PDB file of C-alpha atoms in Angstrom:
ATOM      1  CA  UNK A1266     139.151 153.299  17.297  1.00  0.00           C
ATOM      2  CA  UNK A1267     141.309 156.445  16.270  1.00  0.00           C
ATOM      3  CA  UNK A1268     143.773 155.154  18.925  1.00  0.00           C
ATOM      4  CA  UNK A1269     144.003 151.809  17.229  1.00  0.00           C
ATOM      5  CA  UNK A1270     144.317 153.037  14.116  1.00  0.00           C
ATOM      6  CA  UNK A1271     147.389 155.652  15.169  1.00  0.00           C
ATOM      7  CA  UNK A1272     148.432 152.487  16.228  1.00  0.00           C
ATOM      8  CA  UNK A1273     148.341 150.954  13.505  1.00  0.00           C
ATOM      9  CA  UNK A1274     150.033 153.824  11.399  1.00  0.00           C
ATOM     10  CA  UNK A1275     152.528 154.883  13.794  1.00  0.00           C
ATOM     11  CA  UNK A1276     156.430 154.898  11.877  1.00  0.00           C
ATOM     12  CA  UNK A1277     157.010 152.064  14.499  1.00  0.00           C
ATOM     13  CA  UNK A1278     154.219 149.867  13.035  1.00  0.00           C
ATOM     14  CA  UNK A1279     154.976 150.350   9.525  1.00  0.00           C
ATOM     15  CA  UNK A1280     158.444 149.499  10.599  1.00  0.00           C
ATOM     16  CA  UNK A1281     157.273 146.194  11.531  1.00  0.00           C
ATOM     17  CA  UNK A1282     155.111 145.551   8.847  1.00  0.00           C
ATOM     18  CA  UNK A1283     158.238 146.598   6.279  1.00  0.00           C
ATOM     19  CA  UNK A1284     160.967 144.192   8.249  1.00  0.00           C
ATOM     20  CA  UNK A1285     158.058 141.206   8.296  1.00  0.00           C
ATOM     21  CA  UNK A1286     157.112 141.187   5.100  1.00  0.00           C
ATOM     22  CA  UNK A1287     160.393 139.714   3.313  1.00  0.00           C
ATOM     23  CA  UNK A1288     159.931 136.716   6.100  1.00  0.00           C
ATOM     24  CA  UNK A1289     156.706 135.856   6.063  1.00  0.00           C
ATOM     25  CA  UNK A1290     156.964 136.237   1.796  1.00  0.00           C
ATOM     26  CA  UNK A1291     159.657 133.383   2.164  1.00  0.00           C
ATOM     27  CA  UNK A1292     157.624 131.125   4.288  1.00  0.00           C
ATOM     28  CA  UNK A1293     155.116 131.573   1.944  1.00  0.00           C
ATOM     29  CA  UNK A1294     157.515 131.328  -1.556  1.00  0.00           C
ATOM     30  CA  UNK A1295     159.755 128.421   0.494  1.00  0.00           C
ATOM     31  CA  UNK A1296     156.824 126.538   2.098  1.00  0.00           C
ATOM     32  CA  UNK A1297     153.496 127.292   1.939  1.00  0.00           C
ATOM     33  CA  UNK A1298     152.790 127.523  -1.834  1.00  0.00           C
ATOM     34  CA  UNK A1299     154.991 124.015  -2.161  1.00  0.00           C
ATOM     35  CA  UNK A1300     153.182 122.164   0.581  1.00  0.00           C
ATOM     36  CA  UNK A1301     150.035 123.240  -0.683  1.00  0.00           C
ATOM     37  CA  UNK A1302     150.551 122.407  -4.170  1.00  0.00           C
ATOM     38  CA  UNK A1303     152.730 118.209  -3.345  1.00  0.00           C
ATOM     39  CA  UNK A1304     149.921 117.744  -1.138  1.00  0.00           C
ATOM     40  CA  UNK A1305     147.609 118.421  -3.184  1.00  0.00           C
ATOM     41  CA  UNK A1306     148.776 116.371  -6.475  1.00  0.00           C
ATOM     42  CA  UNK A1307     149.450 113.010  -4.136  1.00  0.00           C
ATOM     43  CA  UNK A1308     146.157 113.659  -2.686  1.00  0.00           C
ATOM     44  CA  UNK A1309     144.776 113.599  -6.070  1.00  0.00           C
ATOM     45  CA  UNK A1310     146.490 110.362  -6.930  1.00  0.00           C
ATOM     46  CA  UNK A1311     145.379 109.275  -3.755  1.00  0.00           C
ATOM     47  CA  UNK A1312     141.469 110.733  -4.474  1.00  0.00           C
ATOM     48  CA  UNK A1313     141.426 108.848  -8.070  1.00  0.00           C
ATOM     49  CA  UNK A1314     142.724 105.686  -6.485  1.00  0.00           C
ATOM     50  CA  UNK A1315     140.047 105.773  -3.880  1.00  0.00           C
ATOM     51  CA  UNK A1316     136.713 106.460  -5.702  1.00  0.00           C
ATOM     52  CA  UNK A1317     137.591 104.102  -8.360  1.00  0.00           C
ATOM     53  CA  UNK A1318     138.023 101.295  -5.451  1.00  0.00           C
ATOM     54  CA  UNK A1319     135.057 102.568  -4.085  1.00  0.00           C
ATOM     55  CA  UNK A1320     133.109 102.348  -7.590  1.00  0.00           C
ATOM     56  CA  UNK A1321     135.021  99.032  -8.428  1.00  0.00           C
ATOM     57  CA  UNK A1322     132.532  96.664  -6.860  1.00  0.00           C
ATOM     58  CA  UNK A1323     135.245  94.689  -5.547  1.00  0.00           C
ATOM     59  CA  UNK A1324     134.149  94.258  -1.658  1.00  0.00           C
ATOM     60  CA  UNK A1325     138.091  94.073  -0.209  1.00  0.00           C
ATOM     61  CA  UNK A1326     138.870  97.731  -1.973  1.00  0.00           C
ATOM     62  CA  UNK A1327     135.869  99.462  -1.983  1.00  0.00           C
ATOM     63  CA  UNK A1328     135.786  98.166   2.108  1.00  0.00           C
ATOM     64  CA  UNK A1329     139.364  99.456   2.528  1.00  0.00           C
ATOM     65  CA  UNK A1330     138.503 103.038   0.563  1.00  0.00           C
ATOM     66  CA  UNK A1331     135.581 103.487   2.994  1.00  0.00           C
ATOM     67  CA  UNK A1332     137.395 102.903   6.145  1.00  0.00           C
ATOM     68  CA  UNK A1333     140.277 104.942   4.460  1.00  0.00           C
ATOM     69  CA  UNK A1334     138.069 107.786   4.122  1.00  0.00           C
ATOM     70  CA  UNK A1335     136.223 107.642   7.217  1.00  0.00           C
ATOM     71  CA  UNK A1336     139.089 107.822   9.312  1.00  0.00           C
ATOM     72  CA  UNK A1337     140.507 110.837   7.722  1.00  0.00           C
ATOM     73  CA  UNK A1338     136.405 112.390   7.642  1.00  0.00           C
ATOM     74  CA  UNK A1339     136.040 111.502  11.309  1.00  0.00           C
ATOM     75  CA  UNK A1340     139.357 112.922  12.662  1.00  0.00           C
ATOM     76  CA  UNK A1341     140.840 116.578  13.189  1.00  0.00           C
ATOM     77  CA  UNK A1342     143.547 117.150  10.522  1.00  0.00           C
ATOM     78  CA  UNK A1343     145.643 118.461  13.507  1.00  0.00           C
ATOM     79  CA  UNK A1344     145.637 115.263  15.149  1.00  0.00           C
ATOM     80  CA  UNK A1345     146.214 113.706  12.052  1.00  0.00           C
ATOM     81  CA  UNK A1346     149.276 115.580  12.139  1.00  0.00           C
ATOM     82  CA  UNK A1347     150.319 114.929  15.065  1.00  0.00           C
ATOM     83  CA  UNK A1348     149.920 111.027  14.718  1.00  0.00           C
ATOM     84  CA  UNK A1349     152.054 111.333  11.334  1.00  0.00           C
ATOM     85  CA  UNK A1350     154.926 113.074  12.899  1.00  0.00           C
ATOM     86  CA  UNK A1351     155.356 112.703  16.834  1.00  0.00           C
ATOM     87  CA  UNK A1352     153.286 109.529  16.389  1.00  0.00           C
ATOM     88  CA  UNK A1353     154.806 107.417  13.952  1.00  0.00           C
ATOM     89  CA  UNK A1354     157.898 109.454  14.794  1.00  0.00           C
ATOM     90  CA  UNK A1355     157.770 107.669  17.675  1.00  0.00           C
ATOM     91  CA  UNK A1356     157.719 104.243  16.371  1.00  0.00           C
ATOM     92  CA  UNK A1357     161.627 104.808  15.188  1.00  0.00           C
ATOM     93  CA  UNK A1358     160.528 106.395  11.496  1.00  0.00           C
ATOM     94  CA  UNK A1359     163.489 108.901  11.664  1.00  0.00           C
ATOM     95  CA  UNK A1360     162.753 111.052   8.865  1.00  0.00           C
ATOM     96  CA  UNK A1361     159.854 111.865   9.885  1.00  0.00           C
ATOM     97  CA  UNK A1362     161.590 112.767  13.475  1.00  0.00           C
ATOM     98  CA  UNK A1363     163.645 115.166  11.677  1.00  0.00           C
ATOM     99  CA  UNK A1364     162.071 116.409   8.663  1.00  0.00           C
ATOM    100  CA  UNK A1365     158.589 118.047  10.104  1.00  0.00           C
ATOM    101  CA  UNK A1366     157.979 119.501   6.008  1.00  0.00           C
ATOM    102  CA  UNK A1367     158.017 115.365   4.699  1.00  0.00           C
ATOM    103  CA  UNK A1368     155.412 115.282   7.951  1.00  0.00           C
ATOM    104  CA  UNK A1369     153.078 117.520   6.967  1.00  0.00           C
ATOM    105  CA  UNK A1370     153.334 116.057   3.660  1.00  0.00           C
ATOM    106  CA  UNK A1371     152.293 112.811   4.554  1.00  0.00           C
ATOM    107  CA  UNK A1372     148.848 114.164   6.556  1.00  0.00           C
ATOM    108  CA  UNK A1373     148.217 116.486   3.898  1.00  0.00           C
ATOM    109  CA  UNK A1374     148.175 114.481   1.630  1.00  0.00           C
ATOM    110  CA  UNK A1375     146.023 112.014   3.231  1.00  0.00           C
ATOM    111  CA  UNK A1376     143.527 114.833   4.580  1.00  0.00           C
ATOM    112  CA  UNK A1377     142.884 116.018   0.931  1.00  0.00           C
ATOM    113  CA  UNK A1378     143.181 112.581  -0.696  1.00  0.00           C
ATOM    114  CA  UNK A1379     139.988 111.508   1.703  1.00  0.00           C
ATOM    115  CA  UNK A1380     138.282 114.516   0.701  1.00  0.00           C
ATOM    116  CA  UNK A1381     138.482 114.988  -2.569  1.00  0.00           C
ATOM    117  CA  UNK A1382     137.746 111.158  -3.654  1.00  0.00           C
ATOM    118  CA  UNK A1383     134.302 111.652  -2.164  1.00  0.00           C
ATOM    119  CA  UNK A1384     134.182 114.730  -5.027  1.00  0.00           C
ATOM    120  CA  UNK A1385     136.030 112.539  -7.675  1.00  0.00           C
ATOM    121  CA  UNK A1386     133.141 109.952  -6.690  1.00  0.00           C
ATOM    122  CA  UNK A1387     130.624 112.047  -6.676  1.00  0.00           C
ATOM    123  CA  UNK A1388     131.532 113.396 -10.055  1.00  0.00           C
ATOM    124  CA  UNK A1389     131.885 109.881 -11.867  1.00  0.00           C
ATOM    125  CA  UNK A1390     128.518 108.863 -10.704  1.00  0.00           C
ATOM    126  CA  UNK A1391     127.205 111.987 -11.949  1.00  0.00           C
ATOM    127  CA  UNK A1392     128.189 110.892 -15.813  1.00  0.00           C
ATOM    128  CA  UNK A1393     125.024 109.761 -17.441  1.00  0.00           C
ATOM    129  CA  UNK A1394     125.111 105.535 -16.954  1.00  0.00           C
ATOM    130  CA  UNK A1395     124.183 105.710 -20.892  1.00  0.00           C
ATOM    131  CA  UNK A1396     128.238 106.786 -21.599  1.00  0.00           C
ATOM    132  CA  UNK A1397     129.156 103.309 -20.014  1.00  0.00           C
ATOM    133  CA  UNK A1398     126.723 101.777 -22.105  1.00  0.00           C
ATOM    134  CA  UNK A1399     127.971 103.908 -25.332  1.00  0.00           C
ATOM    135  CA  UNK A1400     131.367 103.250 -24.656  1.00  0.00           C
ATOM    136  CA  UNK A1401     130.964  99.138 -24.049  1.00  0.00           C
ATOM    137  CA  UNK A1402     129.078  99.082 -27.184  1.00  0.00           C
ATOM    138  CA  UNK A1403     131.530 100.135 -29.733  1.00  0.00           C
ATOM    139  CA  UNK A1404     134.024  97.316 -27.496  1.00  0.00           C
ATOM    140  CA  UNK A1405     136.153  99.740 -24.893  1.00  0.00           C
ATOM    141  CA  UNK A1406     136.410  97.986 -21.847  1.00  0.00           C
ATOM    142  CA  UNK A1407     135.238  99.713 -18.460  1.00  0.00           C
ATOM    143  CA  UNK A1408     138.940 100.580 -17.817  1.00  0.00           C
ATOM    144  CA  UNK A1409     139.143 102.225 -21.287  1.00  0.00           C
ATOM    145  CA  UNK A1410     135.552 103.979 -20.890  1.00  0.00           C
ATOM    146  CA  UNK A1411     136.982 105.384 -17.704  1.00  0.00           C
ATOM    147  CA  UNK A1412     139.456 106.812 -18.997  1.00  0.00           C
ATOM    148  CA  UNK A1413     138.636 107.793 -22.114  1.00  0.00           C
ATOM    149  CA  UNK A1414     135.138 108.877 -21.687  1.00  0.00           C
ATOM    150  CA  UNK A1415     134.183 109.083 -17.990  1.00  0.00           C
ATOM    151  CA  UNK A1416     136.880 110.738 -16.574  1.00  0.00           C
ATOM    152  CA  UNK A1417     136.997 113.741 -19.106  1.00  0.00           C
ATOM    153  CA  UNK A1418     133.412 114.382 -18.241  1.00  0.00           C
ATOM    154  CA  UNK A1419     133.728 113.939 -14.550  1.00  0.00           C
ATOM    155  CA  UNK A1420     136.724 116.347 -14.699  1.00  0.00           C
ATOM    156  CA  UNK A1421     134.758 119.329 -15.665  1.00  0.00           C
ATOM    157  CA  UNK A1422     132.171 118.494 -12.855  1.00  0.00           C
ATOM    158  CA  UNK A1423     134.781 118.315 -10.359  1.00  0.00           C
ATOM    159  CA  UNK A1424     137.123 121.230 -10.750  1.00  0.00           C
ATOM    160  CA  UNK A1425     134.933 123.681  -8.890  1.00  0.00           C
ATOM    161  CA  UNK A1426     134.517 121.432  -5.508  1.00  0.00           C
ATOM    162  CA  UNK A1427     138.857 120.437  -5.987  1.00  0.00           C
ATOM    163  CA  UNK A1428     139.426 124.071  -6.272  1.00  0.00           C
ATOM    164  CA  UNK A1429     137.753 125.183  -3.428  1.00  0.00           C
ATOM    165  CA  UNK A1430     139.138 122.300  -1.484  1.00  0.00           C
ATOM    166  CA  UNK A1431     143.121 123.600  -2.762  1.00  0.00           C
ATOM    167  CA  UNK A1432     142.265 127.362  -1.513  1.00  0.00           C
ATOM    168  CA  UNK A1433     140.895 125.523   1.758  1.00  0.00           C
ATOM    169  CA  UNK A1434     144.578 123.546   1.771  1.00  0.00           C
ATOM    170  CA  UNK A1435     146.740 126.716   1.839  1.00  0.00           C
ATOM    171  CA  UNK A1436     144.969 127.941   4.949  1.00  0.00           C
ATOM    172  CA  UNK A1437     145.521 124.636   6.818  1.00  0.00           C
ATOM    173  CA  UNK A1438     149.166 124.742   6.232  1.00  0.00           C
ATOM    174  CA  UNK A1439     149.192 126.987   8.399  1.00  0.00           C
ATOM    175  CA  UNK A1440     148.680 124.220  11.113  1.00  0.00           C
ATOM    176  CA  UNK A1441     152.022 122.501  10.204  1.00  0.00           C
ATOM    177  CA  UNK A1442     153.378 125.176  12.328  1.00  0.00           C
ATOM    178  CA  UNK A1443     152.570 123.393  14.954  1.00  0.00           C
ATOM    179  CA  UNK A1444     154.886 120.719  13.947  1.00  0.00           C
ATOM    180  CA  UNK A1445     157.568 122.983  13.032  1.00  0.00           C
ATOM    181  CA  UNK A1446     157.243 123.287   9.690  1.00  0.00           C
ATOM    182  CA  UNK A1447     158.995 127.240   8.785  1.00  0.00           C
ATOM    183  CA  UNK A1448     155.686 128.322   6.982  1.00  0.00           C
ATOM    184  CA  UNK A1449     154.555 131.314   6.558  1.00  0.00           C
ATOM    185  CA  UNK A1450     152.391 131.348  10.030  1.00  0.00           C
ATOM    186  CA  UNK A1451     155.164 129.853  11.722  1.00  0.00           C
ATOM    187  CA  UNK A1452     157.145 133.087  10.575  1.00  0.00           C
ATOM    188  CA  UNK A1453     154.439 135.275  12.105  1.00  0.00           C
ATOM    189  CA  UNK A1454     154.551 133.503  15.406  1.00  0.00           C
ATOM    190  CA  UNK A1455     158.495 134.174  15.514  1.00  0.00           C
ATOM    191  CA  UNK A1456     158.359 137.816  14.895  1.00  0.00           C
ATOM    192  CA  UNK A1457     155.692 137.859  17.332  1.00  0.00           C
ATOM    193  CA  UNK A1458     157.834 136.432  19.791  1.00  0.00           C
ATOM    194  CA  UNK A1459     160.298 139.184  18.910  1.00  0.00           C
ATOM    195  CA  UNK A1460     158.196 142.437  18.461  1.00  0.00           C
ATOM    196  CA  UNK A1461     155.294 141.702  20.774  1.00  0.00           C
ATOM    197  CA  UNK A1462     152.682 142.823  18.296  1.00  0.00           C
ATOM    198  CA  UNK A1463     150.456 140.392  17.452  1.00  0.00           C
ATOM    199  CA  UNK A1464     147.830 141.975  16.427  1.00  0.00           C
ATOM    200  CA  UNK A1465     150.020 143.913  13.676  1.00  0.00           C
ATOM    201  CA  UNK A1466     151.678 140.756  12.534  1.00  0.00           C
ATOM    202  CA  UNK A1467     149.115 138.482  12.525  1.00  0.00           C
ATOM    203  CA  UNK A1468     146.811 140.852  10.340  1.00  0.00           C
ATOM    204  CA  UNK A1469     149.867 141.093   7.976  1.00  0.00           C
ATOM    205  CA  UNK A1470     149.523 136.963   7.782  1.00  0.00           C
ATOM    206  CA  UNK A1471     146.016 136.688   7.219  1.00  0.00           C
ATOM    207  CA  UNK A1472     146.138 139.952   4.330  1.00  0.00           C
ATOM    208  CA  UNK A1473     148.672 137.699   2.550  1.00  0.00           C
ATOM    209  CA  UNK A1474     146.882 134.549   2.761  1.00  0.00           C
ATOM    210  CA  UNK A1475     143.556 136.320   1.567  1.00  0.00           C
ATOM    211  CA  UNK A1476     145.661 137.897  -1.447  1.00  0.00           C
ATOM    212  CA  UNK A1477     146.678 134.680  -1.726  1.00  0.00           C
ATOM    213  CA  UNK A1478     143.317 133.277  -1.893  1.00  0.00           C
ATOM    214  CA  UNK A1479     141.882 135.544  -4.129  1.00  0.00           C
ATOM    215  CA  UNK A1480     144.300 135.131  -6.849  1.00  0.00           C
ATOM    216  CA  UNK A1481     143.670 131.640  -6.321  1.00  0.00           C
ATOM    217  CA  UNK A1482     139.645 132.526  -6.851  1.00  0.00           C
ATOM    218  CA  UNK A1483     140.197 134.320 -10.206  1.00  0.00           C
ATOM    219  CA  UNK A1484     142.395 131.224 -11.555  1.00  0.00           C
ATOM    220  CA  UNK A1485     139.427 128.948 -10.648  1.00  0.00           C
ATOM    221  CA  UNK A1486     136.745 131.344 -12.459  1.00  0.00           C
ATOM    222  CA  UNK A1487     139.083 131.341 -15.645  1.00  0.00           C
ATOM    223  CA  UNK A1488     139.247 127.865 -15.315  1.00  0.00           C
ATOM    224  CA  UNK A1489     135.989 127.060 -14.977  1.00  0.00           C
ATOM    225  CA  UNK A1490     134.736 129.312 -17.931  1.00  0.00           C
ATOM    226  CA  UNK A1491     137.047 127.841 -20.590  1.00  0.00           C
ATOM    227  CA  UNK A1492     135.676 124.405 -19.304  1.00  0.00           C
ATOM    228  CA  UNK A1493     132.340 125.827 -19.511  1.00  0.00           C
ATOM    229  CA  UNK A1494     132.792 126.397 -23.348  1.00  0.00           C
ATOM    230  CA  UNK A1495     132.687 123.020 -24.637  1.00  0.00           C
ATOM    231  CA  UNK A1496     128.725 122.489 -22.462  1.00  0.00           C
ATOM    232  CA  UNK A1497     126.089 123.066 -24.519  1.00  0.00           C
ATOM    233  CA  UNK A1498     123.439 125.627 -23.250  1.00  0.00           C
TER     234      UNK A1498
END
């Protein structure tokens, strides 16, 4: 142990640490932080599209929603990854040959869609089936209700679950290294390659992404109690 952590300390190591931290910083800054944050709005479009088809009682969308979602449930998001970009790469769709950041975009963006309509779902279905009734009574239609009364309520429900799911998406950008995408792991595997210390590197990656994380946490609790103001206790 007191050998590991001379290691650790040695002027070499800090070296290491000093020169990698500007890189990895920029895969996070250039990267990271923007692939989290695209994938996760589409995938929110994509989420709200899908629970309302599911919820529509229309047999064709709702049918499509499931299969949507079960596809994206029942498969790795690194083979979804791969499918997007060497797969349909493949198939002649050049930009995706060349551009491995639009890629990772794509499955991403799927990945959280699938997940997070099953919490946008959940969360409308939660919403007492006397606001419908309200809301039709004084003549909205269901799209209006929806919108205007539904979807407010099923908001506060759902932040929680969607913020959890948003810290879980900056960790699994880190698999779009495998695709080539310069993020911030991808910038630890390449001073790896250089410095031969993995263990010193990679422990640099993961402190980042759990700073990362925790600001991330203390957002979500802020957010969550100035939501929490306007329920009645």
């Amino acid at each position: 142990m007191f050998q590991l952590s001379s290691t650790l300390l040695s002027p070499e190591s800090i070296e290491i640490l000093k020169n990698s931290f500007l890189p990895l910083l920029k895969g996070v800054l250039a990267y990271t932080i923007p692939l989290s944050l695209l994938s996760f709005f589409i995938g929110l479009v994509l989420a709200v599209t899908t629970a309302i088809f599911r919820i529509s009682g229309i047999k064709v969308l709702s049918g499509i929603a499931r299969v949507y979602v079960s596809i994206i449930r029942g498969t790795p998001l690194l083979v979804q990854l791969f499918i997007v970009f060497f797969g349909l790469g493949s198939l002649g769709i050049e930009f995706l040959k060349f551009d491995p950041f639009v890629g990772a975009l794509i499955a991403f963006s799927l990945n959280t869609g699938a997940y997070a309509s099953e919490t946008i779902r959940a969360s409308i279905l939660s919403i007492d089936k006397g606001q419908w009734e309200a809301s039709s009574s004084i003549g909205m239609s269901n799209f209006q209700s929806l919108r205007r009364v539904i979807l407010p309520q099923a908001t506060r429900v759902s932040i929680p679950p969607l913020s959890n799911s948003f810290i879980g998406l900056v960790k699994e950008t880190s698999l779009a290294s495998t695709i080539l995408v310069s993020e911030m792991f991808r910038k630890a595997q390449e001073i790896v390659a250089t410095t031969y210390e993995p263990l010193l590197v990679y422990t640099e990656a993961a402190v980042i992404y759990w700073v990362i994380c925790f600001i991330l946490s203390l957002v979500q609790d802020q957010i969550e109690i100035r939501l929490n103001r306007y329920v009645k206790t």
